[in-house]
PDB file of C-alpha atoms and ligand atoms in Angstrom:
ATOM      1  CA  MET X   1      32.282 130.509  50.358  1.00 93.00           C
ATOM      2  CA  ALA X   2      35.362 130.895  48.184  1.00 97.00           C
ATOM      3  CA  THR X   3      35.903 130.689  44.455  1.00 98.00           C
ATOM      4  CA  CYS X   4      36.631 127.130  43.410  1.00 98.00           C
ATOM      5  CA  ASN X   5      40.285 126.786  42.432  1.00 97.00           C
ATOM      6  CA  THR X   6      39.673 123.748  40.262  1.00 97.00           C
ATOM      7  CA  CYS X   7      37.375 125.482  37.788  1.00 96.00           C
ATOM      8  CA  LYS X   8      38.306 129.092  38.637  1.00 97.00           C
ATOM      9  CA  GLY X   9      34.677 129.835  39.489  1.00 98.00           C
ATOM     10  CA  LYS X  10      33.271 128.747  36.146  1.00 97.00           C
ATOM     11  CA  GLY X  11      31.592 125.615  37.434  1.00 98.00           C
ATOM     12  CA  SER X  12      32.936 123.557  34.570  1.00 98.00           C
ATOM     13  CA  VAL X  13      36.305 122.126  33.680  1.00 98.00           C
ATOM     14  CA  GLN X  14      37.887 120.898  30.457  1.00 97.00           C
ATOM     15  CA  CYS X  15      36.819 117.378  29.654  1.00 97.00           C
ATOM     16  CA  PRO X  16      39.695 115.048  30.583  1.00 95.00           C
ATOM     17  CA  GLN X  17      38.651 112.489  28.005  1.00 95.00           C
ATOM     18  CA  CYS X  18      38.764 114.655  24.868  1.00 96.00           C
ATOM     19  CA  LYS X  19      40.952 117.473  26.246  1.00 96.00           C
ATOM     20  CA  GLY X  20      38.216 119.997  25.537  1.00 97.00           C
ATOM     21  CA  LYS X  21      37.818 119.173  21.858  1.00 97.00           C
ATOM     22  CA  GLY X  22      34.419 117.520  22.213  1.00 98.00           C
ATOM     23  CA  THR X  23      35.439 114.658  19.989  1.00 97.00           C
ATOM     24  CA  THR X  24      37.613 111.613  20.299  1.00 95.00           C
ATOM     25  CA  SER X  25      39.176 110.119  17.219  1.00 93.00           C
ATOM     26  CA  THR X  26      40.799 106.945  16.131  1.00 94.00           C
ATOM     27  CA  ALA X  27      42.885 106.511  12.991  1.00 96.00           C
ATOM     28  CA  ILE X  28      39.789 106.005  10.858  1.00 97.00           C
ATOM     29  CA  LYS X  29      36.869 107.682  12.608  1.00 97.00           C
ATOM     30  CA  THR X  30      35.951 110.652  14.798  1.00 97.00           C
ATOM     31  CA  TYR X  31      33.374 110.244  17.527  1.00 96.00           C
ATOM     32  CA  THR X  32      31.475 112.697  19.683  1.00 98.00           C
ATOM     33  CA  CYS X  33      32.972 112.436  23.130  1.00 97.00           C
ATOM     34  CA  SER X  34      30.626 110.395  25.317  1.00 96.00           C
ATOM     35  CA  HIS X  35      32.031 111.865  28.515  1.00 96.00           C
ATOM     36  CA  CYS X  36      30.994 115.469  27.788  1.00 96.00           C
ATOM     37  CA  SER X  37      28.474 114.853  24.994  1.00 97.00           C
ATOM     38  CA  GLY X  38      30.578 116.939  22.620  1.00 98.00           C
ATOM     39  CA  SER X  39      30.601 120.115  24.688  1.00 97.00           C
ATOM     40  CA  GLY X  40      34.279 119.826  25.633  1.00 98.00           C
ATOM     41  CA  VAL X  41      33.583 120.664  29.246  1.00 98.00           C
ATOM     42  CA  VAL X  42      32.225 118.707  32.188  1.00 98.00           C
ATOM     43  CA  MET X  43      30.752 119.849  35.481  1.00 97.00           C
ATOM     44  CA  CYS X  44      33.375 120.598  38.095  1.00 97.00           C
ATOM     45  CA  GLY X  45      33.361 117.723  40.562  1.00 96.00           C
ATOM     46  CA  VAL X  46      34.884 119.781  43.363  1.00 97.00           C
ATOM     47  CA  CYS X  47      32.193 122.475  43.596  1.00 97.00           C
ATOM     48  CA  LYS X  48      29.460 120.489  41.850  1.00 97.00           C
ATOM     49  CA  GLY X  49      29.127 123.140  39.149  1.00 97.00           C
ATOM     50  CA  LYS X  50      28.467 126.038  41.515  1.00 98.00           C
ATOM     51  CA  GLY X  51      31.860 127.715  41.092  1.00 98.00           C
ATOM     52  CA  LYS X  52      32.151 128.307  44.820  1.00 97.00           C
ATOM     53  CA  ILE X  53      33.059 126.103  47.746  1.00 95.00           C
TER      54      ILE X  53
HETATM   55 ZN1   ZN Q   1      34.839 115.169  26.249  1.00 59.31          ZN
HETATM   56 ZN1   ZN Q   2      34.730 124.045  40.714  1.00 59.31          ZN
END
């Protein structure tokens, strides 16, 4: 087992869709990011959220 380099052991990574903001916005409206449900982070796909591989 080694610390996951992708998430640095945290088990989560910045949401690629909203860049960690938790929201996506157009010129007229701001939406909660559907990819991360507004949290700004998503589970690390490399270690499956465990932080170690
Ligand atoms: Zn997001
Ligand atoms: Zn990871």
